[in-house]
Backbone as CSV, one residue per row, in Angstrom:
resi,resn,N_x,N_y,N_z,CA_x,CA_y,CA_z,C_x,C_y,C_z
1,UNK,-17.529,-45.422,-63.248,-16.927,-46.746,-63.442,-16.994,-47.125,-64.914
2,UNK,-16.331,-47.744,-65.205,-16.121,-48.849,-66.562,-16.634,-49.939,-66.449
3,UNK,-17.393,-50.330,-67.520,-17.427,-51.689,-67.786,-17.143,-52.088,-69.568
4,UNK,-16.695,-53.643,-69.567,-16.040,-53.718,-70.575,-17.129,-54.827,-71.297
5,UNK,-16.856,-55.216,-71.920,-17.919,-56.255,-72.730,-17.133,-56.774,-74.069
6,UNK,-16.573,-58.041,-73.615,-15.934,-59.113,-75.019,-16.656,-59.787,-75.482
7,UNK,-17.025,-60.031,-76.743,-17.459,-60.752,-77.245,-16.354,-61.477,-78.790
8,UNK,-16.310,-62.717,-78.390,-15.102,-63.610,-78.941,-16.352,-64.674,-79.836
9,UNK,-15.278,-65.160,-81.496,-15.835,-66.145,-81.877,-15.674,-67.532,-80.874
10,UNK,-16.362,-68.507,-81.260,-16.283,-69.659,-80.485,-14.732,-70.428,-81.010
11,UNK,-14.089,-71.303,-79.669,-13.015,-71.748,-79.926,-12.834,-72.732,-80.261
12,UNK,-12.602,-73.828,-81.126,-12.669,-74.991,-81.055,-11.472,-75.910,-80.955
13,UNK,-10.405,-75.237,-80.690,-9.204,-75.819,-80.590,-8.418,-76.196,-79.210
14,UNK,-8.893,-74.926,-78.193,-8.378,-74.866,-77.120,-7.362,-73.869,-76.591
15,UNK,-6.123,-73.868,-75.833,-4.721,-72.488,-75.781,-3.702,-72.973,-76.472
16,UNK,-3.135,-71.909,-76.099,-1.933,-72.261,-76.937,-0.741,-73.074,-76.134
17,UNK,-0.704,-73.418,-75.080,0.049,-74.431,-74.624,-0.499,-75.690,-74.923
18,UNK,-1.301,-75.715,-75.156,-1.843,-77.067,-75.235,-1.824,-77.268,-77.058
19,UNK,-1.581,-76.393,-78.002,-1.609,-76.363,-79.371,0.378,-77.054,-79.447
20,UNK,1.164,-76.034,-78.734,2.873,-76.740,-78.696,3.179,-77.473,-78.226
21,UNK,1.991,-78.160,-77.109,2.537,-78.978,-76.560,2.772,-80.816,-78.455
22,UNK,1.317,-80.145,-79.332,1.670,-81.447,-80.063,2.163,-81.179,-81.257
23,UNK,2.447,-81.509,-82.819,3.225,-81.540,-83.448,3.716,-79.227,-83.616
24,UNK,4.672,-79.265,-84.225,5.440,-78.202,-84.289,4.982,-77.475,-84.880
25,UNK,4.088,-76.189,-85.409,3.492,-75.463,-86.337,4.870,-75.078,-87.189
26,UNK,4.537,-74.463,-88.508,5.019,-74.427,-89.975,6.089,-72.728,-88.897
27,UNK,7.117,-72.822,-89.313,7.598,-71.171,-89.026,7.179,-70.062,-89.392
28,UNK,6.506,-70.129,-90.702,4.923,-69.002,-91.297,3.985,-68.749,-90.047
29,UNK,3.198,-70.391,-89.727,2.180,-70.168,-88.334,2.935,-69.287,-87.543
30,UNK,3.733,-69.798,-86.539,4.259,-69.082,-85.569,4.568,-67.753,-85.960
31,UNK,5.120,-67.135,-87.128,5.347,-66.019,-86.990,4.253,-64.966,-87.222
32,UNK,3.251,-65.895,-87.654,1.795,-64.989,-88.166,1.219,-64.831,-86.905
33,UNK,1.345,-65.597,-85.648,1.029,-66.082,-84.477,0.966,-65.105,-83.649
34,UNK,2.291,-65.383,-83.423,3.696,-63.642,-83.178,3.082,-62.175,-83.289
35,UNK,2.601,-62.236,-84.529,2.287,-61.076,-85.326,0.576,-60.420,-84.519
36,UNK,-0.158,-61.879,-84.539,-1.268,-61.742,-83.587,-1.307,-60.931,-82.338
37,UNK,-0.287,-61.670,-81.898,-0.147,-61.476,-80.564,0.579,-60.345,-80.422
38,UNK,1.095,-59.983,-81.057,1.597,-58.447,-80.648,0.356,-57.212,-80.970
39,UNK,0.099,-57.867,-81.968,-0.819,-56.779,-82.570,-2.365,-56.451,-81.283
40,UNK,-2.478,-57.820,-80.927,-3.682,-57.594,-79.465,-2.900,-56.707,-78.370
41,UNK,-1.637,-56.921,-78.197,-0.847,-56.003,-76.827,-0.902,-54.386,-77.435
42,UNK,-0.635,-54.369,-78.783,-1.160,-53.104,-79.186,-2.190,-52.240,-79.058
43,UNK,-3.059,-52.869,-79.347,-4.701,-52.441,-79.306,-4.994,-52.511,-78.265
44,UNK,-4.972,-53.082,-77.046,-5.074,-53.313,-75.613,-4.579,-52.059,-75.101
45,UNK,-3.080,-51.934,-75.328,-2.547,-50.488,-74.962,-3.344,-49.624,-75.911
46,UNK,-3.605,-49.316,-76.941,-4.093,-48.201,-77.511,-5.316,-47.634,-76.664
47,UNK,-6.108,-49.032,-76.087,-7.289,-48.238,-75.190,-7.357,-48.423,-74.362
48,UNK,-6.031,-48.705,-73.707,-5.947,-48.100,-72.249,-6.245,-49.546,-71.446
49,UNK,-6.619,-50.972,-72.106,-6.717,-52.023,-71.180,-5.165,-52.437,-70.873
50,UNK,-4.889,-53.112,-69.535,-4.127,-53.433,-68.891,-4.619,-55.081,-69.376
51,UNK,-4.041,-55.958,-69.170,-4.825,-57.521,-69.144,-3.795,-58.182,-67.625
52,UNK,-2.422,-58.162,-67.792,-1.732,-58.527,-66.526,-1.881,-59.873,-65.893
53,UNK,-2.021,-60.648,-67.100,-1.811,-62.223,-66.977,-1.397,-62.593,-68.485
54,UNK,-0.452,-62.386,-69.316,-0.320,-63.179,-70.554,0.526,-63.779,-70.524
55,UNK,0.160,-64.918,-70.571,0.788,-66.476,-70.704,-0.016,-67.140,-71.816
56,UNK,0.521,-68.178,-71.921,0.348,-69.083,-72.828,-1.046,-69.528,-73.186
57,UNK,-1.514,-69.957,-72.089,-2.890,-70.670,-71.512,-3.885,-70.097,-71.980
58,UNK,-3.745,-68.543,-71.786,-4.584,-67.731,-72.086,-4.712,-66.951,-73.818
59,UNK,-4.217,-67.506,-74.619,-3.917,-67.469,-76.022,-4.548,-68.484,-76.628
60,UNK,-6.037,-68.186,-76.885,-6.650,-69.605,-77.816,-5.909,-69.940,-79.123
61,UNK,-6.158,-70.654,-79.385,-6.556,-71.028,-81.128,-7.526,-71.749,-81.494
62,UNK,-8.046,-71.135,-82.623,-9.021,-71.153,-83.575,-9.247,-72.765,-83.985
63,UNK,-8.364,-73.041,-84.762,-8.058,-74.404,-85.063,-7.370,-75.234,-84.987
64,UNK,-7.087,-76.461,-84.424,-6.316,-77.486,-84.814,-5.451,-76.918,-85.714
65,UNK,-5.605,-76.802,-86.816,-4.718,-76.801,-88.065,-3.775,-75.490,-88.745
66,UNK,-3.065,-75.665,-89.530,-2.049,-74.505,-89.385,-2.944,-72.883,-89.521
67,UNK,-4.067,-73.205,-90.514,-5.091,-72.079,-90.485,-5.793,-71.427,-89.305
68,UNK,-5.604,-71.604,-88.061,-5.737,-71.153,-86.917,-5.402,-70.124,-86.351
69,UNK,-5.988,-68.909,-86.356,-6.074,-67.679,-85.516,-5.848,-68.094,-84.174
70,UNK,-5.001,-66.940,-83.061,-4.848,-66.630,-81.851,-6.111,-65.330,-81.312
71,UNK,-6.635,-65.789,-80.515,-7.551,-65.007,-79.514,-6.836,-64.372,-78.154
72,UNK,-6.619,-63.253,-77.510,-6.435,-63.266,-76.021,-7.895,-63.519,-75.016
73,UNK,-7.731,-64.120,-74.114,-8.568,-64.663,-73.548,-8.087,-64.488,-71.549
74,UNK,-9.248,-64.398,-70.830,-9.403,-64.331,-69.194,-8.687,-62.785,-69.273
75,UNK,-9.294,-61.860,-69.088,-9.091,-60.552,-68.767,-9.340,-60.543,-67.229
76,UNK,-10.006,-61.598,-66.466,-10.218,-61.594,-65.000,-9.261,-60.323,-63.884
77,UNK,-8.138,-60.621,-63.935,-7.309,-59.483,-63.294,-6.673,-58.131,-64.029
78,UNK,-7.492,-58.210,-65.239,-7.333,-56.720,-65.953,-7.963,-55.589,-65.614
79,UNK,-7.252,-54.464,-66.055,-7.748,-52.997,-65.649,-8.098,-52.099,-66.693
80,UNK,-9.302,-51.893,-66.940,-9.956,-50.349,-67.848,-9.631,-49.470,-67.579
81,UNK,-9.138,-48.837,-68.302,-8.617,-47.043,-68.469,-7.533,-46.845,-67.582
82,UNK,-6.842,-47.617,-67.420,-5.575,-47.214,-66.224,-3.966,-47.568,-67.458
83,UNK,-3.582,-46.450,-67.418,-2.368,-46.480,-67.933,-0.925,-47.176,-66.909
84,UNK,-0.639,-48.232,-67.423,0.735,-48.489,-66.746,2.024,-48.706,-66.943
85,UNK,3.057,-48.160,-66.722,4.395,-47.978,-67.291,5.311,-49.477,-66.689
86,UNK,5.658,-49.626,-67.753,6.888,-50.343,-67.015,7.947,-50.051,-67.077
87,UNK,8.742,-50.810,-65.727,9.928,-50.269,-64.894,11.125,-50.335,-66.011
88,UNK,12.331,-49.663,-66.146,13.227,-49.771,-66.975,14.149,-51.024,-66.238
């Protein structure tokens, strides 16, 4: 068996639905955001984690403010070492 072990800085901002829901980040943020967030689906696939819930909710940020990093967050229904294809 696998076991996995995250260890994340602390969040103080909250997800990311709850970050758009109030004023509009700079088009820099979002695309640095973007950039985050692809780059975790990368590395996730590179070792083989599945996560199989990404939504919004589950995308912290760091800060309030435009200087705010994205975290992925609740791996709860994810899978270690299982490769999965998707359908064309």
């Amino acid at each position: 068996t696998h076991t996995a072990c995250l260890v994340a800085t602390p969040v103080c901002w909250g997800d990311m639905s709850k970050r758009l829901r109030g004023a509009c980040p700079s088009r820099a943020t979002r695309l640095r955001w973007v950039g985050q967030m692809l780059h975790a689906a990368a590395v996730l696939e590179d070792v083989g984690v599945s996560h199989f819930d990404l939504k919004m909710s589950n995308w912290l940020v760091t800060s309030e403010g435009e200087d705010g990093d994205v975290m992925l967050n609740d791996f709860g229904i994810g899978k270690v070492g299982e490769r999965h294809s998707v359908p064309d």
